[in-house]
PDB file of C-alpha atoms in Angstrom:
ATOM      1  CA  SER A   1      67.206 203.009 -55.945  1.00 43.00           C
ATOM      2  CA  THR A   2      67.012 206.794 -55.900  1.00 41.00           C
ATOM      3  CA  ILE A   3      66.888 209.292 -58.725  1.00 43.00           C
ATOM      4  CA  ARG A   4      70.117 211.254 -59.013  1.00 43.00           C
ATOM      5  CA  PRO A   5      69.776 214.951 -60.088  1.00 41.00           C
ATOM      6  CA  ARG A   6      71.116 214.393 -63.594  1.00 40.00           C
ATOM      7  CA  MET A   7      68.893 211.391 -64.192  1.00 46.00           C
ATOM      8  CA  ALA A   8      65.940 213.205 -62.649  1.00 49.00           C
ATOM      9  CA  ASP A   9      66.272 216.031 -65.178  1.00 48.00           C
ATOM     10  CA  SER A  10      66.218 213.565 -68.053  1.00 48.00           C
ATOM     11  CA  LEU A  11      63.259 211.701 -66.630  1.00 56.00           C
ATOM     12  CA  SER A  12      61.423 214.959 -66.000  1.00 54.00           C
ATOM     13  CA  LEU A  13      61.858 215.937 -69.632  1.00 49.00           C
ATOM     14  CA  CYS A  14      60.482 212.576 -70.771  1.00 56.00           C
ATOM     15  CA  CYS A  15      57.472 212.958 -68.476  1.00 56.00           C
ATOM     16  CA  LEU A  16      56.708 216.468 -69.685  1.00 53.00           C
ATOM     17  CA  VAL A  17      56.850 215.497 -73.338  1.00 49.00           C
ATOM     18  CA  LEU A  18      54.527 212.571 -72.730  1.00 53.00           C
ATOM     19  CA  LEU A  19      52.031 214.543 -70.680  1.00 55.00           C
ATOM     20  CA  ALA A  20      52.072 217.453 -73.104  1.00 52.00           C
ATOM     21  CA  SER A  21      51.269 215.115 -75.981  1.00 49.00           C
ATOM     22  CA  SER A  22      48.050 214.024 -74.296  1.00 50.00           C
ATOM     23  CA  VAL A  23      46.974 217.669 -73.921  1.00 49.00           C
ATOM     24  CA  LYS A  24      47.734 218.400 -77.576  1.00 48.00           C
ATOM     25  CA  ALA A  25      45.679 215.379 -78.589  1.00 46.00           C
ATOM     26  CA  ILE A  26      42.674 216.750 -76.672  1.00 44.00           C
ATOM     27  CA  GLN A  27      43.125 220.141 -78.276  1.00 46.00           C
ATOM     28  CA  ALA A  28      43.296 218.607 -81.739  1.00 46.00           C
ATOM     29  CA  LEU A  29      40.130 216.611 -81.140  1.00 46.00           C
ATOM     30  CA  ASN A  30      38.375 219.786 -80.090  1.00 47.00           C
ATOM     31  CA  GLY A  31      39.532 221.495 -83.266  1.00 52.00           C
ATOM     32  CA  ASN A  32      41.092 224.446 -81.440  1.00 51.00           C
ATOM     33  CA  ASN A  33      44.723 224.431 -80.368  1.00 52.00           C
ATOM     34  CA  ASN A  34      44.371 227.827 -78.693  1.00 48.00           C
ATOM     35  CA  GLN A  35      41.632 227.032 -76.211  1.00 51.00           C
ATOM     36  CA  SER A  36      42.402 226.620 -72.558  1.00 56.00           C
ATOM     37  CA  VAL A  37      42.807 222.999 -71.538  1.00 61.00           C
ATOM     38  CA  SER A  38      43.228 221.900 -67.940  1.00 80.00           C
ATOM     39  CA  TYR A  39      45.972 219.419 -67.217  1.00 92.00           C
ATOM     40  CA  LYS A  40      45.202 216.046 -65.749  1.00 95.00           C
ATOM     41  CA  PRO A  41      46.552 215.390 -62.246  1.00 96.00           C
ATOM     42  CA  VAL A  42      49.741 213.363 -61.907  1.00 96.00           C
ATOM     43  CA  LEU A  43      50.300 210.681 -59.274  1.00 97.00           C
ATOM     44  CA  LEU A  44      53.918 209.803 -58.492  1.00 97.00           C
ATOM     45  CA  MET A  45      55.200 206.543 -57.032  1.00 98.00           C
ATOM     46  CA  HIS A  46      58.750 206.055 -55.741  1.00 97.00           C
ATOM     47  CA  GLY A  47      60.918 202.961 -56.153  1.00 95.00           C
ATOM     48  CA  ILE A  48      62.509 200.491 -53.770  1.00 94.00           C
ATOM     49  CA  ASP A  49      64.342 202.240 -50.888  1.00 93.00           C
ATOM     50  CA  GLY A  50      62.853 205.479 -52.237  1.00 95.00           C
ATOM     51  CA  THR A  51      60.633 208.252 -50.900  1.00 97.00           C
ATOM     52  CA  CYS A  52      58.642 211.166 -52.264  1.00 97.00           C
ATOM     53  CA  LYS A  53      61.850 213.232 -52.081  1.00 96.00           C
ATOM     54  CA  ASP A  54      63.039 211.347 -55.158  1.00 94.00           C
ATOM     55  CA  PHE A  55      60.639 213.479 -57.223  1.00 94.00           C
ATOM     56  CA  GLU A  56      61.838 216.843 -55.907  1.00 91.00           C
ATOM     57  CA  HIS A  57      63.232 217.681 -59.366  1.00 89.00           C
ATOM     58  CA  VAL A  58      60.192 216.426 -61.246  1.00 89.00           C
ATOM     59  CA  ILE A  59      57.379 218.273 -59.474  1.00 91.00           C
ATOM     60  CA  PRO A  60      58.761 221.840 -59.918  1.00 92.00           C
ATOM     61  CA  TRP A  61      59.433 221.138 -63.591  1.00 89.00           C
ATOM     62  CA  LEU A  62      55.875 219.915 -64.058  1.00 88.00           C
ATOM     63  CA  GLN A  63      54.499 222.985 -62.317  1.00 88.00           C
ATOM     64  CA  LYS A  64      56.654 225.342 -64.362  1.00 90.00           C
ATOM     65  CA  SER A  65      55.803 223.770 -67.709  1.00 89.00           C
ATOM     66  CA  HIS A  66      52.151 223.018 -66.929  1.00 89.00           C
ATOM     67  CA  PRO A  67      50.979 225.578 -64.342  1.00 91.00           C
ATOM     68  CA  GLY A  68      48.080 224.358 -62.288  1.00 90.00           C
ATOM     69  CA  THR A  69      48.868 220.664 -62.640  1.00 93.00           C
ATOM     70  CA  ASN A  70      47.962 218.935 -59.408  1.00 93.00           C
ATOM     71  CA  THR A  71      50.579 216.413 -58.320  1.00 94.00           C
ATOM     72  CA  TYR A  72      50.114 213.747 -55.681  1.00 94.00           C
ATOM     73  CA  CYS A  73      53.156 211.852 -54.491  1.00 96.00           C
ATOM     74  CA  ILE A  74      51.909 208.653 -52.912  1.00 97.00           C
ATOM     75  CA  PRO A  75      53.488 208.644 -49.414  1.00 96.00           C
ATOM     76  CA  LYS A  76      53.221 204.928 -48.830  1.00 97.00           C
ATOM     77  CA  PHE A  77      55.860 202.258 -48.202  1.00 98.00           C
ATOM     78  CA  GLN A  78      58.722 204.754 -48.171  1.00 98.00           C
ATOM     79  CA  GLY A  79      62.368 204.030 -47.469  1.00 96.00           C
ATOM     80  CA  VAL A  80      63.906 201.056 -45.682  1.00 94.00           C
ATOM     81  CA  PRO A  81      62.409 198.662 -44.734  1.00 94.00           C
ATOM     82  CA  MET A  82      58.871 199.759 -45.669  1.00 97.00           C
ATOM     83  CA  SER A  83      59.515 199.656 -49.418  1.00 97.00           C
ATOM     84  CA  TRP A  84      60.586 196.018 -49.035  1.00 96.00           C
ATOM     85  CA  ILE A  85      57.083 194.922 -47.986  1.00 98.00           C
ATOM     86  CA  ALA A  86      55.584 192.273 -50.247  1.00 98.00           C
ATOM     87  CA  LEU A  87      53.973 193.647 -53.402  1.00 98.00           C
ATOM     88  CA  PRO A  88      50.693 191.730 -52.950  1.00 98.00           C
ATOM     89  CA  LEU A  89      50.290 193.851 -49.799  1.00 98.00           C
ATOM     90  CA  GLN A  90      51.509 197.132 -51.273  1.00 98.00           C
ATOM     91  CA  VAL A  91      49.345 197.209 -54.390  1.00 98.00           C
ATOM     92  CA  PRO A  92      45.872 196.965 -52.733  1.00 98.00           C
ATOM     93  CA  SER A  93      46.901 199.524 -50.111  1.00 98.00           C
ATOM     94  CA  ILE A  94      48.028 202.004 -52.761  1.00 98.00           C
ATOM     95  CA  ILE A  95      44.816 201.439 -54.735  1.00 98.00           C
ATOM     96  CA  LYS A  96      42.898 202.447 -51.603  1.00 97.00           C
ATOM     97  CA  ASP A  97      44.950 205.649 -51.367  1.00 96.00           C
ATOM     98  CA  ILE A  98      44.316 206.506 -55.014  1.00 97.00           C
ATOM     99  CA  SER A  99      40.597 205.867 -54.527  1.00 97.00           C
ATOM    100  CA  LYS A 100      40.681 208.209 -51.535  1.00 96.00           C
ATOM    101  CA  TYR A 101      42.353 210.977 -53.559  1.00 94.00           C
ATOM    102  CA  ILE A 102      39.676 210.584 -56.225  1.00 96.00           C
ATOM    103  CA  SER A 103      36.757 210.606 -53.781  1.00 96.00           C
ATOM    104  CA  GLU A 104      38.115 213.712 -52.033  1.00 95.00           C
ATOM    105  CA  ASN A 105      38.835 215.547 -55.303  1.00 94.00           C
ATOM    106  CA  PRO A 106      36.220 214.302 -57.801  1.00 95.00           C
ATOM    107  CA  ALA A 107      36.362 217.355 -60.072  1.00 93.00           C
ATOM    108  CA  ASP A 108      40.135 217.095 -60.380  1.00 94.00           C
ATOM    109  CA  PHE A 109      40.059 213.439 -61.408  1.00 96.00           C
ATOM    110  CA  GLU A 110      36.890 213.278 -63.485  1.00 94.00           C
ATOM    111  CA  ASP A 111      38.746 213.445 -66.820  1.00 95.00           C
ATOM    112  CA  GLY A 112      41.386 210.904 -65.822  1.00 97.00           C
ATOM    113  CA  TYR A 113      44.894 211.108 -64.437  1.00 97.00           C
ATOM    114  CA  HIS A 114      48.468 210.039 -65.113  1.00 97.00           C
ATOM    115  CA  LEU A 115      50.776 207.709 -63.176  1.00 98.00           C
ATOM    116  CA  VAL A 116      54.525 208.443 -63.233  1.00 96.00           C
ATOM    117  CA  CYS A 117      56.354 205.715 -61.363  1.00 97.00           C
ATOM    118  CA  HIS A 118      60.002 204.852 -60.789  1.00 95.00           C
ATOM    119  CA  SER A 119      61.800 201.499 -60.423  1.00 95.00           C
ATOM    120  CA  GLN A 120      59.793 199.106 -58.243  1.00 97.00           C
ATOM    121  CA  GLY A 121      57.064 201.748 -58.361  1.00 98.00           C
ATOM    122  CA  GLY A 122      56.821 201.247 -62.126  1.00 98.00           C
ATOM    123  CA  LEU A 123      55.923 197.616 -61.572  1.00 98.00           C
ATOM    124  CA  ILE A 124      53.509 198.515 -58.778  1.00 98.00           C
ATOM    125  CA  CYS A 125      51.741 201.060 -60.966  1.00 98.00           C
ATOM    126  CA  ARG A 126      51.421 198.618 -63.852  1.00 98.00           C
ATOM    127  CA  ALA A 127      49.835 196.175 -61.397  1.00 98.00           C
ATOM    128  CA  ILE A 128      47.459 198.945 -60.304  1.00 98.00           C
ATOM    129  CA  THR A 129      46.298 199.487 -63.898  1.00 98.00           C
ATOM    130  CA  GLU A 130      45.415 195.782 -64.032  1.00 98.00           C
ATOM    131  CA  MET A 131      43.933 195.236 -60.568  1.00 98.00           C
ATOM    132  CA  MET A 132      41.946 198.481 -60.134  1.00 98.00           C
ATOM    133  CA  ASP A 133      38.666 197.663 -61.851  1.00 97.00           C
ATOM    134  CA  ASN A 134      37.250 201.192 -61.849  1.00 95.00           C
ATOM    135  CA  HIS A 135      40.376 203.140 -62.778  1.00 97.00           C
ATOM    136  CA  ASN A 136      40.370 206.072 -65.171  1.00 97.00           C
ATOM    137  CA  ILE A 137      44.133 206.257 -65.719  1.00 98.00           C
ATOM    138  CA  HIS A 138      45.031 208.028 -68.948  1.00 97.00           C
ATOM    139  CA  THR A 139      48.794 207.461 -69.144  1.00 97.00           C
ATOM    140  CA  LEU A 140      51.166 205.133 -67.313  1.00 98.00           C
ATOM    141  CA  VAL A 141      54.824 206.193 -67.391  1.00 97.00           C
ATOM    142  CA  SER A 142      57.159 203.522 -66.018  1.00 97.00           C
ATOM    143  CA  LEU A 143      60.684 204.785 -65.353  1.00 94.00           C
ATOM    144  CA  ALA A 144      63.021 201.774 -65.138  1.00 93.00           C
ATOM    145  CA  GLY A 145      60.234 199.576 -63.823  1.00 96.00           C
ATOM    146  CA  PRO A 146      61.198 195.863 -63.732  1.00 96.00           C
ATOM    147  CA  GLN A 147      58.146 194.624 -65.630  1.00 97.00           C
ATOM    148  CA  LEU A 148      59.569 191.125 -66.052  1.00 96.00           C
ATOM    149  CA  GLY A 149      61.326 191.040 -62.706  1.00 96.00           C
ATOM    150  CA  VAL A 150      64.914 191.311 -61.475  1.00 95.00           C
ATOM    151  CA  TRP A 151      67.896 188.970 -61.486  1.00 93.00           C
ATOM    152  CA  GLY A 152      71.533 189.915 -61.039  1.00 87.00           C
ATOM    153  CA  LYS A 153      74.432 190.498 -58.682  1.00 81.00           C
ATOM    154  CA  ASP A 154      74.781 194.258 -59.189  1.00 80.00           C
ATOM    155  CA  PHE A 155      71.156 194.817 -58.237  1.00 79.00           C
ATOM    156  CA  PHE A 156      71.895 193.511 -54.733  1.00 71.00           C
ATOM    157  CA  ASP A 157      75.109 195.468 -54.323  1.00 70.00           C
ATOM    158  CA  GLY A 158      72.982 198.575 -53.812  1.00 69.00           C
ATOM    159  CA  ILE A 159      70.044 196.992 -52.013  1.00 72.00           C
ATOM    160  CA  ARG A 160      71.141 195.351 -48.768  1.00 76.00           C
ATOM    161  CA  ILE A 161      68.391 192.992 -47.676  1.00 83.00           C
ATOM    162  CA  PRO A 162      69.513 190.939 -44.653  1.00 80.00           C
ATOM    163  CA  LEU A 163      67.789 187.755 -45.791  1.00 81.00           C
ATOM    164  CA  PHE A 164      69.858 187.687 -48.997  1.00 85.00           C
ATOM    165  CA  GLU A 165      73.172 189.206 -47.879  1.00 81.00           C
ATOM    166  CA  ASN A 166      75.117 185.965 -47.579  1.00 84.00           C
ATOM    167  CA  LEU A 167      73.754 184.432 -50.776  1.00 88.00           C
ATOM    168  CA  THR A 168      75.068 184.556 -54.325  1.00 88.00           C
ATOM    169  CA  ARG A 169      72.864 185.404 -57.275  1.00 89.00           C
ATOM    170  CA  ASP A 170      72.584 181.720 -58.122  1.00 92.00           C
ATOM    171  CA  GLN A 171      71.547 180.787 -54.587  1.00 93.00           C
ATOM    172  CA  ILE A 172      68.869 183.393 -53.968  1.00 94.00           C
ATOM    173  CA  TYR A 173      66.081 181.347 -55.537  1.00 96.00           C
ATOM    174  CA  HIS A 174      66.351 178.867 -52.635  1.00 96.00           C
ATOM    175  CA  VAL A 175      65.073 181.629 -50.325  1.00 95.00           C
ATOM    176  CA  ALA A 176      63.139 183.905 -52.692  1.00 96.00           C
ATOM    177  CA  TYR A 177      60.712 181.198 -53.758  1.00 98.00           C
ATOM    178  CA  THR A 178      59.789 180.095 -50.244  1.00 97.00           C
ATOM    179  CA  PRO A 179      56.300 180.975 -48.920  1.00 98.00           C
ATOM    180  CA  GLU A 180      57.884 183.045 -46.146  1.00 97.00           C
ATOM    181  CA  ALA A 181      59.888 185.254 -48.530  1.00 96.00           C
ATOM    182  CA  GLN A 182      56.975 185.625 -50.953  1.00 97.00           C
ATOM    183  CA  ALA A 183      54.724 186.774 -48.120  1.00 98.00           C
ATOM    184  CA  ALA A 184      57.252 189.277 -46.787  1.00 96.00           C
ATOM    185  CA  LEU A 185      59.599 190.726 -49.408  1.00 96.00           C
ATOM    186  CA  SER A 186      59.005 192.719 -52.581  1.00 97.00           C
ATOM    187  CA  VAL A 187      62.347 191.603 -54.039  1.00 95.00           C
ATOM    188  CA  ALA A 188      61.263 187.974 -53.673  1.00 96.00           C
ATOM    189  CA  ASN A 189      58.085 188.865 -55.599  1.00 98.00           C
ATOM    190  CA  MET A 190      60.214 190.382 -58.372  1.00 97.00           C
ATOM    191  CA  TRP A 191      62.886 187.661 -58.458  1.00 96.00           C
ATOM    192  CA  ASN A 192      62.753 185.965 -61.866  1.00 96.00           C
ATOM    193  CA  ASP A 193      65.611 183.478 -62.103  1.00 96.00           C
ATOM    194  CA  PRO A 194      65.911 182.329 -65.746  1.00 95.00           C
ATOM    195  CA  ASP A 195      67.623 179.120 -64.643  1.00 96.00           C
ATOM    196  CA  HIS A 196      64.654 178.142 -62.464  1.00 97.00           C
ATOM    197  CA  PHE A 197      61.661 179.280 -64.488  1.00 95.00           C
ATOM    198  CA  SER A 198      59.360 176.405 -63.521  1.00 95.00           C
ATOM    199  CA  LEU A 199      59.951 177.106 -59.832  1.00 97.00           C
ATOM    200  CA  TYR A 200      59.354 180.819 -60.436  1.00 97.00           C
ATOM    201  CA  GLU A 201      56.029 180.075 -62.136  1.00 95.00           C
ATOM    202  CA  LYS A 202      54.943 177.748 -59.358  1.00 97.00           C
ATOM    203  CA  GLU A 203      56.099 179.634 -56.260  1.00 98.00           C
ATOM    204  CA  ASN A 204      56.184 183.352 -57.147  1.00 98.00           C
ATOM    205  CA  THR A 205      52.887 184.780 -55.903  1.00 97.00           C
ATOM    206  CA  PHE A 206      52.995 188.137 -57.692  1.00 98.00           C
ATOM    207  CA  LEU A 207      54.853 188.509 -60.987  1.00 97.00           C
ATOM    208  CA  PRO A 208      53.384 185.514 -62.851  1.00 96.00           C
ATOM    209  CA  TYR A 209      49.925 186.651 -61.733  1.00 96.00           C
ATOM    210  CA  ILE A 210      50.124 190.222 -63.039  1.00 96.00           C
ATOM    211  CA  ASN A 211      51.854 188.983 -66.205  1.00 94.00           C
ATOM    212  CA  GLY A 212      48.780 186.948 -67.061  1.00 92.00           C
ATOM    213  CA  GLU A 213      50.313 183.535 -66.390  1.00 90.00           C
ATOM    214  CA  LYS A 214      47.766 182.622 -63.715  1.00 89.00           C
ATOM    215  CA  GLU A 215      44.029 182.871 -63.137  1.00 86.00           C
ATOM    216  CA  ASP A 216      42.170 186.162 -63.697  1.00 91.00           C
ATOM    217  CA  ALA A 217      44.230 187.017 -66.786  1.00 94.00           C
ATOM    218  CA  GLN A 218      41.257 188.275 -68.822  1.00 94.00           C
ATOM    219  CA  ARG A 219      40.188 190.721 -66.103  1.00 96.00           C
ATOM    220  CA  LEU A 220      43.726 192.059 -65.718  1.00 97.00           C
ATOM    221  CA  LYS A 221      44.065 192.471 -69.478  1.00 95.00           C
ATOM    222  CA  ALA A 222      40.738 194.289 -69.783  1.00 96.00           C
ATOM    223  CA  ASN A 223      41.709 196.737 -67.039  1.00 97.00           C
ATOM    224  CA  PHE A 224      45.144 197.379 -68.558  1.00 97.00           C
ATOM    225  CA  LEU A 225      43.572 198.118 -71.944  1.00 97.00           C
ATOM    226  CA  LYS A 226      41.597 200.984 -70.412  1.00 97.00           C
ATOM    227  CA  LEU A 227      44.827 202.997 -70.590  1.00 97.00           C
ATOM    228  CA  ARG A 228      45.096 205.541 -73.403  1.00 96.00           C
ATOM    229  CA  LYS A 229      48.861 205.316 -73.355  1.00 96.00           C
ATOM    230  CA  ALA A 230      51.602 203.302 -71.631  1.00 97.00           C
ATOM    231  CA  VAL A 231      55.270 204.285 -71.836  1.00 96.00           C
ATOM    232  CA  PHE A 232      58.141 202.131 -70.576  1.00 96.00           C
ATOM    233  CA  LEU A 233      61.581 203.738 -70.218  1.00 93.00           C
ATOM    234  CA  VAL A 234      64.956 202.459 -69.007  1.00 90.00           C
ATOM    235  CA  GLY A 235      68.329 204.007 -68.272  1.00 80.00           C
ATOM    236  CA  SER A 236      71.744 203.538 -69.859  1.00 67.00           C
ATOM    237  CA  PHE A 237      72.506 200.379 -71.776  1.00 64.00           C
ATOM    238  CA  ASN A 238      75.762 198.753 -70.746  1.00 63.00           C
ATOM    239  CA  ASP A 239      77.558 195.443 -70.756  1.00 66.00           C
ATOM    240  CA  THR A 240      76.767 194.645 -67.129  1.00 64.00           C
ATOM    241  CA  GLY A 241      73.013 194.586 -67.617  1.00 67.00           C
ATOM    242  CA  TYR A 242      72.580 197.039 -64.720  1.00 65.00           C
ATOM    243  CA  ASP A 243      71.230 200.535 -65.399  1.00 63.00           C
ATOM    244  CA  GLY A 244      71.773 201.827 -61.868  1.00 67.00           C
ATOM    245  CA  GLY A 245      68.274 200.875 -60.770  1.00 73.00           C
ATOM    246  CA  ILE A 246      67.194 197.491 -62.108  1.00 87.00           C
ATOM    247  CA  GLU A 247      68.917 194.405 -63.448  1.00 90.00           C
ATOM    248  CA  PRO A 248      68.627 193.289 -66.134  1.00 92.00           C
ATOM    249  CA  TRP A 249      67.762 196.689 -67.615  1.00 91.00           C
ATOM    250  CA  GLN A 250      65.912 194.914 -70.430  1.00 91.00           C
ATOM    251  CA  SER A 251      63.166 194.053 -67.948  1.00 94.00           C
ATOM    252  CA  GLY A 252      62.025 197.671 -68.055  1.00 94.00           C
ATOM    253  CA  VAL A 253      61.164 197.377 -71.748  1.00 93.00           C
ATOM    254  CA  TRP A 254      59.703 193.866 -71.748  1.00 93.00           C
ATOM    255  CA  SER A 255      62.778 191.824 -72.601  1.00 91.00           C
ATOM    256  CA  TYR A 256      64.964 189.735 -70.325  1.00 93.00           C
ATOM    257  CA  VAL A 257      68.105 187.581 -70.280  1.00 91.00           C
ATOM    258  CA  ASP A 258      68.865 183.880 -70.142  1.00 92.00           C
ATOM    259  CA  GLY A 259      71.063 182.153 -67.558  1.00 90.00           C
ATOM    260  CA  SER A 260      74.218 183.250 -69.366  1.00 87.00           C
ATOM    261  CA  GLY A 261      73.143 186.909 -69.369  1.00 84.00           C
ATOM    262  CA  LYS A 262      72.338 186.976 -73.092  1.00 89.00           C
ATOM    263  CA  GLU A 263      69.360 189.147 -74.017  1.00 87.00           C
ATOM    264  CA  VAL A 264      66.148 187.325 -74.897  1.00 87.00           C
ATOM    265  CA  GLU A 265      63.445 189.285 -76.688  1.00 81.00           C
ATOM    266  CA  MET A 266      59.903 189.170 -75.372  1.00 76.00           C
ATOM    267  CA  GLY A 267      58.593 186.911 -78.123  1.00 72.00           C
ATOM    268  CA  HIS A 268      61.094 184.197 -77.223  1.00 71.00           C
ATOM    269  CA  LEU A 269      60.490 184.186 -73.471  1.00 74.00           C
ATOM    270  CA  PRO A 270      58.810 181.074 -72.050  1.00 72.00           C
ATOM    271  CA  SER A 271      56.105 183.129 -70.320  1.00 63.00           C
ATOM    272  CA  PHE A 272      54.789 184.684 -73.557  1.00 62.00           C
ATOM    273  CA  VAL A 273      53.099 183.273 -76.625  1.00 61.00           C
ATOM    274  CA  ASN A 274      53.305 184.817 -80.091  1.00 56.00           C
ATOM    275  CA  VAL A 275      49.930 185.477 -81.718  1.00 51.00           C
ATOM    276  CA  SER A 276      48.933 186.777 -85.123  1.00 54.00           C
ATOM    277  CA  ILE A 277      48.171 190.488 -85.401  1.00 46.00           C
ATOM    278  CA  SER A 278      44.652 189.687 -86.600  1.00 53.00           C
ATOM    279  CA  SER A 279      43.807 188.364 -83.144  1.00 52.00           C
ATOM    280  CA  THR A 280      44.832 191.545 -81.308  1.00 46.00           C
ATOM    281  CA  MET A 281      42.722 194.570 -80.391  1.00 45.00           C
ATOM    282  CA  ALA A 282      45.081 196.805 -82.365  1.00 42.00           C
ATOM    283  CA  TYR A 283      44.061 194.999 -85.558  1.00 40.00           C
ATOM    284  CA  THR A 284      40.344 195.374 -84.978  1.00 42.00           C
TER     285      THR A 284
END
């Protein structure tokens, strides 16, 4: 999905507020709100079917509001069909690119950096925060990123993937959860059919892993907790469950739906377990 001009302006405003808050926090810690503070670099990641052009409204706004901010749009897996490549292949490749940016510009990245990522890119960037052991990411901003996956008819009306074109929403799991689809297609990696959860857990090679449902969960959690801030945003809320980019839209803010389309809050999803606050890092 691409960012339309009107939506891009709104998302740009959200990004600027979030990034500005991190600068103000540094100034407050230093005890001087008037001193010059350099802005952390911003890495941008497009969504499915998208390209770096999707951020053409965001980058000028960042530069105008925060002069001198270095922005890096990650030019990987752009457009069709490259953005459809399986996420277990995309994520390590993008980590290598980020590592290259850092090694070539060590002074720019030494105090950390921000990730601003749209749609599928929001899920990719969250995976990066978990799988990149040496990251120094300050803030992750996920713009309509399907953190708990995708499932819905409207989502496929705008994304024409030949393998799924002749299938209904309720039939897609037959193909999506095959080894061939999991090895090839990002949408298959994101497909979370609430009517076939056990099959999703068993056969999906990406989403259950980064959601801590498989091995390596403690490492992924430790890496994610290195973030200073994580912000998850979605678009308009409507009766169809489709926000123009992902479906269900609740996935972008860590909720989902059941087989009837009724919203299910995170604490009641089968893939999550409620714990007492005393056992969390926030409590300690």
